[in-house]
CSV table of C-alpha atoms in Angstrom, one decimal:
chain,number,residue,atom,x,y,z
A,1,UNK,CA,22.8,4.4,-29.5
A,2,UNK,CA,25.4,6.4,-30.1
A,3,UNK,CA,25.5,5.6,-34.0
A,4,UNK,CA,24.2,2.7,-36.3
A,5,UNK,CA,23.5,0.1,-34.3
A,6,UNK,CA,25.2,-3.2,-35.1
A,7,UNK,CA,22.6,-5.3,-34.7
A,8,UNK,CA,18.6,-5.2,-35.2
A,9,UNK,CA,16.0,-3.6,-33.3
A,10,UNK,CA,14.5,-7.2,-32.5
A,11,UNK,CA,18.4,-9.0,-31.8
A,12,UNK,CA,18.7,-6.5,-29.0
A,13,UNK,CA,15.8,-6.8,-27.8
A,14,UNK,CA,16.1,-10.5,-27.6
A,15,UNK,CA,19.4,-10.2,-26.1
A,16,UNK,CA,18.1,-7.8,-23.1
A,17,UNK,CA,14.9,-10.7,-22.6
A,18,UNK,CA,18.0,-12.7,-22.3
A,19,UNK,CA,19.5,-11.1,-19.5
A,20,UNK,CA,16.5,-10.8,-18.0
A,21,UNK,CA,15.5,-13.9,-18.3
A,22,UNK,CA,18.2,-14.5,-15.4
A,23,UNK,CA,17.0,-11.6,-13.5
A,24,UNK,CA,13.8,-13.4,-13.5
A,25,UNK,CA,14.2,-16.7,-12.9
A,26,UNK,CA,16.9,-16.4,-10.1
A,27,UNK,CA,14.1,-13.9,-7.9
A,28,UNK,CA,11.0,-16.3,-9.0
A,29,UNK,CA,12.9,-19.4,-8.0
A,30,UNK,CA,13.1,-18.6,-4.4
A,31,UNK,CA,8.9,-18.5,-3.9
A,32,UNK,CA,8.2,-22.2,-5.4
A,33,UNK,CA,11.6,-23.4,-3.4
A,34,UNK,CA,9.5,-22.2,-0.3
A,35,UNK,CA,8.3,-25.5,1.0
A,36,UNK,CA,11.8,-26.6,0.9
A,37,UNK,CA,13.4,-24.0,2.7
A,38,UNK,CA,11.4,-23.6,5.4
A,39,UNK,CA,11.8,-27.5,5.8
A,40,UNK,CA,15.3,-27.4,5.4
A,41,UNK,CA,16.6,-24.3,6.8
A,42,UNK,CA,13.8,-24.1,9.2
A,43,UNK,CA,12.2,-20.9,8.3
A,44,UNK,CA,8.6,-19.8,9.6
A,45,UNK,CA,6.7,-17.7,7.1
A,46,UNK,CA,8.0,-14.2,8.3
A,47,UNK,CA,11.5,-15.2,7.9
A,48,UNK,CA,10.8,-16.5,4.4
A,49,UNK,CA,9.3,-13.2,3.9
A,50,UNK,CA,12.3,-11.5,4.8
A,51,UNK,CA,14.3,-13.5,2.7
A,52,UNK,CA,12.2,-12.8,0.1
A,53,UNK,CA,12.1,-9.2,0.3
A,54,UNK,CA,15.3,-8.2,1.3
A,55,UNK,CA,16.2,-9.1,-2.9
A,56,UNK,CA,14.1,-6.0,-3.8
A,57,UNK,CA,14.9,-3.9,-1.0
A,58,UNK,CA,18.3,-3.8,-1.1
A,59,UNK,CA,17.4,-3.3,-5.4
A,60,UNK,CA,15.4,-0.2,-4.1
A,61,UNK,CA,18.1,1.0,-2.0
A,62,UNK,CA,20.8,0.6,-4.4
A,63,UNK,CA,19.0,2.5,-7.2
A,64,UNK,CA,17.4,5.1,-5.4
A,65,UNK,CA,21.3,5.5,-4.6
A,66,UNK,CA,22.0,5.3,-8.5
A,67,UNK,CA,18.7,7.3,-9.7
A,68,UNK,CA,21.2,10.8,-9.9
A,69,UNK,CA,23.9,9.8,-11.6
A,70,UNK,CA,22.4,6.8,-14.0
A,71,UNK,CA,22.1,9.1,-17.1
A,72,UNK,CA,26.2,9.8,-16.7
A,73,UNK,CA,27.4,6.8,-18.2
A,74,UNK,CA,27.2,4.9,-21.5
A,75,UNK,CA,24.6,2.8,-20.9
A,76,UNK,CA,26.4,-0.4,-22.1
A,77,UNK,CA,29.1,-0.2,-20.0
A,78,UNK,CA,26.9,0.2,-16.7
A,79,UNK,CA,24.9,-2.7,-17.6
A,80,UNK,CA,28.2,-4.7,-18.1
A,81,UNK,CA,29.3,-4.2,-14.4
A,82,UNK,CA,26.3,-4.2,-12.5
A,83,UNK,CA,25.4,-7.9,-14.5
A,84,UNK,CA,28.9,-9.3,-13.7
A,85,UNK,CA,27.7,-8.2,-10.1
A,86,UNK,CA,24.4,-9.9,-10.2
A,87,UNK,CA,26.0,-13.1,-11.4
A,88,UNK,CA,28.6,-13.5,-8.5
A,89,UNK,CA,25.5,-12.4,-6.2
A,90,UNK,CA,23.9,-15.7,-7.4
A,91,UNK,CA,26.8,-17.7,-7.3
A,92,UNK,CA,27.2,-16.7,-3.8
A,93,UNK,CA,23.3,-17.8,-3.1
A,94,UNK,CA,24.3,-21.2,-4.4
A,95,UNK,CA,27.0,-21.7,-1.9
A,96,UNK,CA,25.2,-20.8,1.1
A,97,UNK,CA,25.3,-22.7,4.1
A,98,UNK,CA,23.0,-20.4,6.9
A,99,UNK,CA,19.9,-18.5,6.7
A,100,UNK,CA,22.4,-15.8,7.6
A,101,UNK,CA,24.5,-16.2,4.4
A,102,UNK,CA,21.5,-17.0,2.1
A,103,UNK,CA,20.1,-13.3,3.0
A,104,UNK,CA,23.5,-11.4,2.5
A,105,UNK,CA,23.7,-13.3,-1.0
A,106,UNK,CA,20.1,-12.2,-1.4
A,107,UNK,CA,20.4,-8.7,-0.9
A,108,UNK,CA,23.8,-8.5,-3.3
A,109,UNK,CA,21.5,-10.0,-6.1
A,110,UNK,CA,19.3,-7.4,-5.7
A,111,UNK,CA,21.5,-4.6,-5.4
A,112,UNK,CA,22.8,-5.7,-8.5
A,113,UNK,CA,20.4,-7.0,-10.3
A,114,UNK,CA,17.9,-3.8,-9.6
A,115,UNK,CA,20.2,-1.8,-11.5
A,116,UNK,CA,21.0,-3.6,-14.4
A,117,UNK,CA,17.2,-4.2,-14.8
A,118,UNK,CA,16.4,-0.3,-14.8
A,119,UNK,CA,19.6,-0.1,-17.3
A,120,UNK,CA,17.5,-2.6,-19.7
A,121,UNK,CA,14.4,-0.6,-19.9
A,122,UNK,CA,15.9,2.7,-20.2
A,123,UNK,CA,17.9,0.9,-22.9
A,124,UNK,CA,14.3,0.0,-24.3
A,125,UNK,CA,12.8,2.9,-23.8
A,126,UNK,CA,16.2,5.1,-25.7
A,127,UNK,CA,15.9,2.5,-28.8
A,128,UNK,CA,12.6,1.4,-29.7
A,129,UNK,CA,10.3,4.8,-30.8
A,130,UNK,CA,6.9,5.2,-29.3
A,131,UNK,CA,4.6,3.7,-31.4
A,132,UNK,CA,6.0,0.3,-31.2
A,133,UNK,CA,7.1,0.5,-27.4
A,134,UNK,CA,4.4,-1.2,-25.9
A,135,UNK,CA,5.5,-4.3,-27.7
A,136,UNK,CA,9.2,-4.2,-27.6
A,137,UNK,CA,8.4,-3.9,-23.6
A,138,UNK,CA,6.1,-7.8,-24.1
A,139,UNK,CA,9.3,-8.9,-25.7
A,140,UNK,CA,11.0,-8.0,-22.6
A,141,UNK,CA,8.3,-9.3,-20.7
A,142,UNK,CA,8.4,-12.3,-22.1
A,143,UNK,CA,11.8,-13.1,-20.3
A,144,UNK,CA,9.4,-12.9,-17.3
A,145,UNK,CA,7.1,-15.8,-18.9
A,146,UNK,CA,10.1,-18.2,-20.4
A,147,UNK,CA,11.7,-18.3,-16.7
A,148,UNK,CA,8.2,-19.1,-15.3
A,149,UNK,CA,8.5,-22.2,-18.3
A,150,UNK,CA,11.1,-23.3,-18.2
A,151,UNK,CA,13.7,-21.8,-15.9
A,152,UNK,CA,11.5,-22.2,-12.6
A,153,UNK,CA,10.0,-25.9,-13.1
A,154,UNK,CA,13.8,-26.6,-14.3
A,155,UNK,CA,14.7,-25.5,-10.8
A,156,UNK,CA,12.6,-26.9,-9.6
A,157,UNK,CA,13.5,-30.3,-10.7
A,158,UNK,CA,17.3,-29.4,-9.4
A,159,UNK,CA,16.1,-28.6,-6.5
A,160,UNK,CA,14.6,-32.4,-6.3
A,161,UNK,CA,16.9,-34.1,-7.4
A,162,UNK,CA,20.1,-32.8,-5.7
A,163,UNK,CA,19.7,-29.8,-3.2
A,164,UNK,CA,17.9,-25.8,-3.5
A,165,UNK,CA,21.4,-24.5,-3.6
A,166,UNK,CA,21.9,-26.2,-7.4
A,167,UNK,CA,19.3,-23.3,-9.4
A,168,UNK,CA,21.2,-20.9,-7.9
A,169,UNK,CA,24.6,-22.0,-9.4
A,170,UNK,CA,22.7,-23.1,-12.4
A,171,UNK,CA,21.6,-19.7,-13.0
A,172,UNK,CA,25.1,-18.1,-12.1
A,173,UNK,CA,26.2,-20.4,-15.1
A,174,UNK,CA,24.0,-19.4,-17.6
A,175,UNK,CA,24.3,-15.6,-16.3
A,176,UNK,CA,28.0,-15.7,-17.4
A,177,UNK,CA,27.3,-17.2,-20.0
A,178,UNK,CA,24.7,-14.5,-21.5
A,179,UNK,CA,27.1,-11.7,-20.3
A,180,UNK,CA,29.7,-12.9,-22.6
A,181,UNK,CA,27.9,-12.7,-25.3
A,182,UNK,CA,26.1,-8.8,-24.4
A,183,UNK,CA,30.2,-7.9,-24.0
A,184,UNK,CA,30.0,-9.1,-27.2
A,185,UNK,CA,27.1,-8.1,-29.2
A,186,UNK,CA,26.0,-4.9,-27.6
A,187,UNK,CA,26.9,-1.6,-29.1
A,188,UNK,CA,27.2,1.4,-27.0
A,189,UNK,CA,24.1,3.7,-25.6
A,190,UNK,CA,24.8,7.1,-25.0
A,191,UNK,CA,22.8,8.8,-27.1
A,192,UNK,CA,21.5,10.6,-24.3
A,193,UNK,CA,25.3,11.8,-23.3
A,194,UNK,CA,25.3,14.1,-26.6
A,195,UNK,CA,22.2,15.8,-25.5
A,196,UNK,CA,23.4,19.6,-25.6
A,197,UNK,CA,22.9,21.8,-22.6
A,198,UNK,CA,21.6,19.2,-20.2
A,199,UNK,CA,23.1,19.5,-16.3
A,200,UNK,CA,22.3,15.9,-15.3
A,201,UNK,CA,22.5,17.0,-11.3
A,202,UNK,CA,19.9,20.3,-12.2
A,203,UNK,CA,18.1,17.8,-14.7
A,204,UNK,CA,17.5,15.0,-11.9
A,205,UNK,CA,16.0,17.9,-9.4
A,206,UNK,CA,13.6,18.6,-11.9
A,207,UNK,CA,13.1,15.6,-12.5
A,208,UNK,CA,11.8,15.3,-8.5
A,209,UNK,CA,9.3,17.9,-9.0
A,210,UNK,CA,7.8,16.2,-12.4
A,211,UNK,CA,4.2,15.5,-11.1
A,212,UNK,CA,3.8,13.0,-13.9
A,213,UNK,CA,6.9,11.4,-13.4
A,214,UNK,CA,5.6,10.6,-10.0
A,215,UNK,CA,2.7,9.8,-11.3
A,216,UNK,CA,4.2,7.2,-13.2
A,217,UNK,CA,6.0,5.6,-9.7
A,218,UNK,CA,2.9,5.5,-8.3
A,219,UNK,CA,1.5,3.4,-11.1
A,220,UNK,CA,4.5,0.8,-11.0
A,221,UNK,CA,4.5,0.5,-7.2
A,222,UNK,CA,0.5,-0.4,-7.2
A,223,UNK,CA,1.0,-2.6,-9.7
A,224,UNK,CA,3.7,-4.3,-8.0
A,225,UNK,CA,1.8,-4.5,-4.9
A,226,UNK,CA,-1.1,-5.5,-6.0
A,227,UNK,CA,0.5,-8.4,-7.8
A,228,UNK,CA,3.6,-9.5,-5.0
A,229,UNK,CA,0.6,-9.2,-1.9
A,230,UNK,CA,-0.4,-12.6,-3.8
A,231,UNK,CA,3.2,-14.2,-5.3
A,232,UNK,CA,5.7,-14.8,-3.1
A,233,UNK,CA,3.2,-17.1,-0.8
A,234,UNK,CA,1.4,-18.5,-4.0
A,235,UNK,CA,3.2,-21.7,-3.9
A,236,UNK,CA,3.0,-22.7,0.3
A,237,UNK,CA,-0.6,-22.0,-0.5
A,238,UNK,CA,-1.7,-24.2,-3.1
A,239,UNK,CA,0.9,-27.1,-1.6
A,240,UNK,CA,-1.2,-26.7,1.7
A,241,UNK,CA,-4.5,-25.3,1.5
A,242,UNK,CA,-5.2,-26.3,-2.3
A,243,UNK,CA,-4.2,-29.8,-2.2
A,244,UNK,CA,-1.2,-29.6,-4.9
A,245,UNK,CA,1.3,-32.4,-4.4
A,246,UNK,CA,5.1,-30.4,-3.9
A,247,UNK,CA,5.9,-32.6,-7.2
A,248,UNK,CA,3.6,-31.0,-9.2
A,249,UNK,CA,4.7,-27.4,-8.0
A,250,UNK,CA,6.6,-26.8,-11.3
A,251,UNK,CA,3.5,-27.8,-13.4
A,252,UNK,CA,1.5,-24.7,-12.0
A,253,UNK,CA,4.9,-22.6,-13.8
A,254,UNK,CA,5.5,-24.7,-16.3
A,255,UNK,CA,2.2,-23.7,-17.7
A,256,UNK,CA,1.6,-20.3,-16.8
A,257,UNK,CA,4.8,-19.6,-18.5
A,258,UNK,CA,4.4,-21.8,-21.5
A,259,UNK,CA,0.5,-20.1,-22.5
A,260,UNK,CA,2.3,-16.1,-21.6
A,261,UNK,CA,5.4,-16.5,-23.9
A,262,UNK,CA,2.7,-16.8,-26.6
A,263,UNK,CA,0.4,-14.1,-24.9
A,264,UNK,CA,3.2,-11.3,-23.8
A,265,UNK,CA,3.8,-10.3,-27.6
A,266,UNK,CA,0.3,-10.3,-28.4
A,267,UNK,CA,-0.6,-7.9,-25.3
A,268,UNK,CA,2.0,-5.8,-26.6
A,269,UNK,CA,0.4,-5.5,-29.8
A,270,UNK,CA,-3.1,-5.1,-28.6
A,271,UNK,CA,-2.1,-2.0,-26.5
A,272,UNK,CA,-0.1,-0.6,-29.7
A,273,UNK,CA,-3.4,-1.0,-31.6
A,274,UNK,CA,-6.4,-0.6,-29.5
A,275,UNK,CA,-4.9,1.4,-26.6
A,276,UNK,CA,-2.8,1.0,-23.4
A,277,UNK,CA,-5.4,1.8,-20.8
A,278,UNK,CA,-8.1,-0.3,-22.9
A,279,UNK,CA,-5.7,-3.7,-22.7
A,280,UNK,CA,-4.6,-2.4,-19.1
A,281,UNK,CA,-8.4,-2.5,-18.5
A,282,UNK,CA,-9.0,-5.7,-19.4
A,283,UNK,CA,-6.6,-7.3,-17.7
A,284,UNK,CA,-7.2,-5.8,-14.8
A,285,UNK,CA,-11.0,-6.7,-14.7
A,286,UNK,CA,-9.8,-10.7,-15.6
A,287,UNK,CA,-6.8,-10.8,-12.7
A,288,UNK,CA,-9.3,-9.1,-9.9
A,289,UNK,CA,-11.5,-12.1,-10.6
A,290,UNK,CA,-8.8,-15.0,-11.0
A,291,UNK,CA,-7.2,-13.9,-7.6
A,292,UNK,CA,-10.5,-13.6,-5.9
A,293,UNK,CA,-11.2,-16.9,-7.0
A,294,UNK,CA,-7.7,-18.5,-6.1
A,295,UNK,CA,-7.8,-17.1,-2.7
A,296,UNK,CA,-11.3,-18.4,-1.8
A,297,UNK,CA,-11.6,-21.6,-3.7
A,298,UNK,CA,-9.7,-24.4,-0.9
A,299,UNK,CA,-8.8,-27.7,-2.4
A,300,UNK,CA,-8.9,-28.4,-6.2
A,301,UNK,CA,-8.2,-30.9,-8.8
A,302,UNK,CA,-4.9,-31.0,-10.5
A,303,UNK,CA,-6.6,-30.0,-13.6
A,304,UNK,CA,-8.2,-27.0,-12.5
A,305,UNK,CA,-5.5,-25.5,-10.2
A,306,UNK,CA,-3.4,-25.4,-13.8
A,307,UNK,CA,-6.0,-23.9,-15.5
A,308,UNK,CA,-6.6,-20.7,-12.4
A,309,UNK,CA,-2.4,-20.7,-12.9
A,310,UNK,CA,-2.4,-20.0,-16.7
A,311,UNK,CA,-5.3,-17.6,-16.0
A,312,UNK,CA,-3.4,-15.6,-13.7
A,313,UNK,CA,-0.4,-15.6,-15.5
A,314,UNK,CA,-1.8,-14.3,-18.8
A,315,UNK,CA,-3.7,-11.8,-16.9
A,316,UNK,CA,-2.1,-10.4,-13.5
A,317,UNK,CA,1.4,-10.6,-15.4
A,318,UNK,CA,-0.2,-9.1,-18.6
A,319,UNK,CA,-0.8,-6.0,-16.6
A,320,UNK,CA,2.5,-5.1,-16.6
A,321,UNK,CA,3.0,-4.6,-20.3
A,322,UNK,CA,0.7,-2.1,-21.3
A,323,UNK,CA,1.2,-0.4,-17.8
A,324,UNK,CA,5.1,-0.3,-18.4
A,325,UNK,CA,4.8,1.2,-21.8
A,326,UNK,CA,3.0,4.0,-20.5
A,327,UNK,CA,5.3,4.3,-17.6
A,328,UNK,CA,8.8,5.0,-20.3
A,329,UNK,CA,6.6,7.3,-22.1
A,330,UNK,CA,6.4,9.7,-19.3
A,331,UNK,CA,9.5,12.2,-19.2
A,332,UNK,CA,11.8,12.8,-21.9
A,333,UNK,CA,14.7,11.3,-23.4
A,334,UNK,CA,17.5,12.8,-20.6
A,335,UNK,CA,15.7,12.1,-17.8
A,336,UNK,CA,14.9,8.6,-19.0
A,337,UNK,CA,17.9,7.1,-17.4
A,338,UNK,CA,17.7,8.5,-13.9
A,339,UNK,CA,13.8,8.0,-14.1
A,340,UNK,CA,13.7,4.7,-15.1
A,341,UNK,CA,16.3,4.2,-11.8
A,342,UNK,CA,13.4,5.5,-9.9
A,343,UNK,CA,10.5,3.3,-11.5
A,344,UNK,CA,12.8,0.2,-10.7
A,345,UNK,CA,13.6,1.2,-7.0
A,346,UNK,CA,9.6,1.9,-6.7
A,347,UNK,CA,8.9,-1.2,-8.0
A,348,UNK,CA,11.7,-3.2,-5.4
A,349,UNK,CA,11.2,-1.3,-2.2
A,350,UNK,CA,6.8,-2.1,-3.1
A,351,UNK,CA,7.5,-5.7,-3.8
A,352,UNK,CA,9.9,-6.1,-1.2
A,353,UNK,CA,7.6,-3.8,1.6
A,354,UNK,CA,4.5,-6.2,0.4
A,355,UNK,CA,6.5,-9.5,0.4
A,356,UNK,CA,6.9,-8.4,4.3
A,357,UNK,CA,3.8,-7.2,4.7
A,358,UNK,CA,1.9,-10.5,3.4
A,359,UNK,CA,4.6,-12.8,5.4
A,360,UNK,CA,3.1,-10.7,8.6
A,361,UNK,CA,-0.4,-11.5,7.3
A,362,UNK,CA,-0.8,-15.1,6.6
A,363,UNK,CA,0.3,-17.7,8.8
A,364,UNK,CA,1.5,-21.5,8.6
A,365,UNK,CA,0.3,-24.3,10.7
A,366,UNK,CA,2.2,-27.5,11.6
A,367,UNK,CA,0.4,-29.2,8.9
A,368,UNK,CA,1.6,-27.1,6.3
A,369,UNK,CA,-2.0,-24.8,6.1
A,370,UNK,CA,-2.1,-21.1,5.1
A,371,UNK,CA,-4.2,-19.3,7.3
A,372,UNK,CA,-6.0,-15.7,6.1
A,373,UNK,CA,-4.7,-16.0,2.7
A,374,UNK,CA,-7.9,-15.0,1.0
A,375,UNK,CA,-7.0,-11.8,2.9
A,376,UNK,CA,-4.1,-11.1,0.7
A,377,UNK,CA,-6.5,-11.4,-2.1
A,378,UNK,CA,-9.0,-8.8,-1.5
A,379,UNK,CA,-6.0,-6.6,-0.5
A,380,UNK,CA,-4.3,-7.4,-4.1
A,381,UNK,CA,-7.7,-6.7,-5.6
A,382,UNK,CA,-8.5,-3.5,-4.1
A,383,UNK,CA,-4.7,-2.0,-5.3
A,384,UNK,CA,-5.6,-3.2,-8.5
A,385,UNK,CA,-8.6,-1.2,-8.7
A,386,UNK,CA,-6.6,2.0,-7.2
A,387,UNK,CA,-3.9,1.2,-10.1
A,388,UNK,CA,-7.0,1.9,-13.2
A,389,UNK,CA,-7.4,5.8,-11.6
A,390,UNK,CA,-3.6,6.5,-11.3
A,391,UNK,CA,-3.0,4.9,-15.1
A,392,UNK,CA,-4.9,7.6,-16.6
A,393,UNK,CA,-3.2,10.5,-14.8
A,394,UNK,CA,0.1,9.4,-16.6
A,395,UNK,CA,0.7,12.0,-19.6
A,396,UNK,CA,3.1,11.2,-22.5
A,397,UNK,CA,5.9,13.3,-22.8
A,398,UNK,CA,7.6,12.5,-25.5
């Protein structure tokens, strides 16, 4: 920041899981309302796909666009306008009528939203010091596991009871909402703006030619594919090969959230104790052998398709934590910005290329079945594995 802060490391912090708890839960909506729009808009599975994925390509697109000039401006004020963006993005999904109109709103969320995401971790990343990164980030991250709780199965339950378009302008509500209050509340970041001697366009080519900055891409975008060759199509799956009644669809969220808003933190602490790569280990070795089991096992009692959901939350989410930490640690302070542009477009164009790729992989049947689906799972295993050699070729920098 660019003095004393105004508020306290763990109010901002808050504040930030706030806003993306919005980013969140308006791009994990979409894959449990998947049953529903392909019944209502009459969608096959590679036109859900594309839906899907055109969120985080247009994210990637838009901050690999950004990535030069992101460390220019006072971080508060960038984070102000591309939000205010995201929100009308969402209000705009909420008031489509065509497939048509429902992908253009899409791909404004994303451009949007991509960029005010990166904007939060580099905020992160420029406030909370090293040693206790790891677990500001599973603050952050929890966002991810408090729209799984409550903002998806909530949703959900919109969805139900009036039509899918009412998340969408629930979310826009509450985005407005939680923007008024970060107008408020947030002090300005430009710390890295006073950094003497720094040309941000000769800083950003070096910043191209950091080997462990690429390093560090190449860990987000395994990660990301390894975990979105299994999402977006997690939901048609267990409605139609697992045996899950659409009804109890926000249970599987409801639950997998609800066990990682205790778990997120905790990760975070772990890694700051024990080790990154040790915790990233770990949950590695648990979510290959959760998705191998999901993906193989066929139909399942209620019980124990909540239990393999709270499993793979804790686990193939947990990843990220540890993984992310090690990711903001890898260039310096004035690169952070434009860098952390990067790690967010990686992380869009690799969900949003895998999101296609699985739609192209797995197909629907007329009774709802998901066919080659345990195929996605070995492929989201095998990335996994890839992402434990890249993870140790990431060096801290700072």
């Amino acid at each position: 920041m660019d003095s004393k802060p105004n508020v306290s490391e763990r109010t901002l912090l808050l504040l930030l899981a706030c806003v993306q708890f919005t980013h969140i839960m308006d791009f994990m909506v979409m894959m449990p309302l998947g049953p529903q729009l392909m019944r209502e808009l009459d969608l096959n599975t590679t036109s859900f796909g594309r839906i899907i994925s055109v969120f985080a390509l247009a994210a990637g697109v838009v901050g690999l666009v950004m990535a030069p000039f992101a460390d220019r401006f006072d971080r508060r004020k960038l984070l102000l306008i591309c939000y205010s963006g995201f929100a009308l993005g969402t209000l705009a999904c909420g008031l489509a009528t065509t497939p048509g109109m429902l992908m253009a709103a899409r791909a404004m969320c994303g451009a949007f939203g991509g960029v005010s995401g990166a904007t939060i971790m580099t905020i992160v990343a420029d406030v909370v010091p090293p040693e206790r990164r790891a677990r500001g980030m599973g603050i952050i991250m929890t966002a991810f596991s408090a729209a799984a709780a409550l903002g998806v199965p909530l949703g959900l339950k919109l969805a139900q009871w009036w039509k899918w378009e009412a998340p969408f302008l629930v979310i826009a509500g509450i985005a407005a909402a939680v923007w008024v209050l970060l107008f408020r509340v947030l002090p300005p970041v430009r710390s890295h703006l006073d950094i003497a001697g720094v040309d941000p366009r000769r800083d950003f080519l070096s910043l191209l030619k950091d080997r462990n900055a690429w390093m560090g891409i190449s860990l987000m975008m395994i990660c990301v594919m390894g975990h979105f060759m299994i999402i977006p199509y997690l939901s048609p799956y267990l409605v139609g090969n697992v045996g899950l009644e659409e009804k109890h669809l926000f249970l599987v969220y409801l639950v997998g959230g609800v066990v990682t808003i205790f778990t997120g933190p905790y990760v975070g602490k772990l890694a700051d104790k024990h080790g990154r790569f040790r915790v990233f280990s770990i949950m590695i070795a648990f979510a290959c052998c959760i998705v191998g089991h999901m993906a193989t096992s066929g139909p399942l009692p209620l019980w124990h398709t909540l239990v393999n959901a709270a499993l793979f939350f804790v686990f193939a989410s947990g990843r990220f934590i540890p993984a992310q930490a090690t990711i903001s640690l890898a260039v310096p302070p004035s690169r952070r910005g434009a860098y952390m542009s990067l790690i967010s477009c990686s992380r869009d164009l690799a969900s949003g290329a895998t999101a296609a790729i699985g739609g192209m992989i797995v197909t629907r049947t007329p009774s709802g079945t998901m066919l080659h689906f345990d195929r996605l799972g070995f492929l989201a295993i095998s990335l996994s594995l890839v992402s434990l050699w890249i993870f140790r070729q990431v060096k801290v920098a700072e």
